[in-house]
JSON list of C-alpha atoms in Angstrom, two decimals:
[
{"chain": "A", "resi": 1, "resn": "MET", "atom": "CA", "xyz": [40.86, 101.68, -87.83]},
{"chain": "A", "resi": 2, "resn": "ARG", "atom": "CA", "xyz": [37.40, 103.10, -87.37]},
{"chain": "A", "resi": 3, "resn": "GLU", "atom": "CA", "xyz": [35.01, 101.27, -85.06]},
{"chain": "A", "resi": 4, "resn": "LYS", "atom": "CA", "xyz": [31.85, 100.10, -86.79]},
{"chain": "A", "resi": 5, "resn": "CYS", "atom": "CA", "xyz": [28.88, 99.40, -84.59]},
{"chain": "A", "resi": 6, "resn": "THR", "atom": "CA", "xyz": [26.54, 96.64, -85.62]},
{"chain": "A", "resi": 7, "resn": "GLY", "atom": "CA", "xyz": [22.94, 97.63, -86.01]},
{"chain": "A", "resi": 8, "resn": "PRO", "atom": "CA", "xyz": [19.73, 95.70, -86.52]},
{"chain": "A", "resi": 9, "resn": "SER", "atom": "CA", "xyz": [19.88, 92.39, -88.35]},
{"chain": "A", "resi": 10, "resn": "GLU", "atom": "CA", "xyz": [17.59, 90.32, -90.54]},
{"chain": "A", "resi": 11, "resn": "THR", "atom": "CA", "xyz": [17.49, 86.54, -90.66]},
{"chain": "A", "resi": 12, "resn": "HIS", "atom": "CA", "xyz": [16.69, 85.00, -94.03]},
{"chain": "A", "resi": 13, "resn": "GLN", "atom": "CA", "xyz": [15.94, 81.42, -94.95]},
{"chain": "A", "resi": 14, "resn": "ILE", "atom": "CA", "xyz": [17.97, 80.45, -98.06]},
{"chain": "A", "resi": 15, "resn": "ASN", "atom": "CA", "xyz": [17.81, 76.84, -99.28]},
{"chain": "A", "resi": 16, "resn": "GLY", "atom": "CA", "xyz": [17.08, 75.67, -95.75]},
{"chain": "A", "resi": 17, "resn": "HIS", "atom": "CA", "xyz": [20.01, 77.64, -94.30]},
{"chain": "A", "resi": 18, "resn": "ARG", "atom": "CA", "xyz": [19.48, 80.52, -91.91]},
{"chain": "A", "resi": 19, "resn": "VAL", "atom": "CA", "xyz": [21.39, 83.54, -93.14]},
{"chain": "A", "resi": 20, "resn": "ARG", "atom": "CA", "xyz": [21.79, 86.55, -90.87]},
{"chain": "A", "resi": 21, "resn": "VAL", "atom": "CA", "xyz": [22.27, 89.96, -92.46]},
{"chain": "A", "resi": 22, "resn": "ILE", "atom": "CA", "xyz": [23.65, 92.52, -90.04]},
{"chain": "A", "resi": 23, "resn": "TYR", "atom": "CA", "xyz": [23.15, 96.21, -90.72]},
{"chain": "A", "resi": 24, "resn": "ALA", "atom": "CA", "xyz": [26.01, 98.36, -89.51]},
{"chain": "A", "resi": 25, "resn": "ALA", "atom": "CA", "xyz": [26.41, 102.05, -88.79]},
{"chain": "A", "resi": 26, "resn": "TYR", "atom": "CA", "xyz": [28.35, 103.72, -91.62]},
{"chain": "A", "resi": 27, "resn": "ASP", "atom": "CA", "xyz": [29.02, 107.21, -92.85]},
{"chain": "A", "resi": 28, "resn": "THR", "atom": "CA", "xyz": [26.88, 108.53, -95.71]},
{"chain": "A", "resi": 29, "resn": "THR", "atom": "CA", "xyz": [28.80, 107.27, -98.77]},
{"chain": "A", "resi": 30, "resn": "GLU", "atom": "CA", "xyz": [29.22, 103.80, -97.28]},
{"chain": "A", "resi": 31, "resn": "THR", "atom": "CA", "xyz": [25.58, 103.77, -96.21]},
{"chain": "A", "resi": 32, "resn": "ARG", "atom": "CA", "xyz": [24.45, 104.28, -99.79]},
{"chain": "A", "resi": 33, "resn": "LEU", "atom": "CA", "xyz": [26.65, 101.40, -100.96]},
{"chain": "A", "resi": 34, "resn": "MET", "atom": "CA", "xyz": [25.48, 99.14, -98.15]},
{"chain": "A", "resi": 35, "resn": "ASP", "atom": "CA", "xyz": [21.86, 99.96, -98.91]},
{"chain": "A", "resi": 36, "resn": "MET", "atom": "CA", "xyz": [22.41, 98.87, -102.51]},
{"chain": "A", "resi": 37, "resn": "LEU", "atom": "CA", "xyz": [24.15, 95.69, -101.35]},
{"chain": "A", "resi": 38, "resn": "HIS", "atom": "CA", "xyz": [21.36, 94.82, -98.92]},
{"chain": "A", "resi": 39, "resn": "GLN", "atom": "CA", "xyz": [18.78, 95.51, -101.64]},
{"chain": "A", "resi": 40, "resn": "LEU", "atom": "CA", "xyz": [20.61, 93.05, -103.91]},
{"chain": "A", "resi": 41, "resn": "ILE", "atom": "CA", "xyz": [20.66, 90.47, -101.12]},
{"chain": "A", "resi": 42, "resn": "ARG", "atom": "CA", "xyz": [16.94, 90.94, -100.46]},
{"chain": "A", "resi": 43, "resn": "ASP", "atom": "CA", "xyz": [16.16, 90.60, -104.18]},
{"chain": "A", "resi": 44, "resn": "ALA", "atom": "CA", "xyz": [18.26, 87.44, -104.40]},
{"chain": "A", "resi": 45, "resn": "VAL", "atom": "CA", "xyz": [16.51, 86.00, -101.35]},
{"chain": "A", "resi": 46, "resn": "ARG", "atom": "CA", "xyz": [13.11, 86.87, -102.80]},
{"chain": "A", "resi": 47, "resn": "SER", "atom": "CA", "xyz": [13.85, 85.31, -106.21]},
{"chain": "A", "resi": 48, "resn": "SER", "atom": "CA", "xyz": [15.35, 82.14, -104.70]},
{"chain": "A", "resi": 49, "resn": "THR", "atom": "CA", "xyz": [12.32, 81.81, -102.42]},
{"chain": "A", "resi": 50, "resn": "ILE", "atom": "CA", "xyz": [9.94, 82.22, -105.37]},
{"chain": "A", "resi": 51, "resn": "ALA", "atom": "CA", "xyz": [11.93, 79.67, -107.40]},
{"chain": "A", "resi": 52, "resn": "GLN", "atom": "CA", "xyz": [11.54, 77.07, -104.64]},
{"chain": "A", "resi": 53, "resn": "SER", "atom": "CA", "xyz": [7.79, 77.43, -104.20]}
]
């Protein structure tokens, strides 16, 4: 199995819970998928934050 190094992380506040998103080092195809996934997470966080305020 290939070793995946953890990279920088973001901590989000969702419904009072602290959620930590860790960015990992991937090869190019996986990176593109992970970027899309993280974008979805960020959008979800943003919309849930807006809904609360």
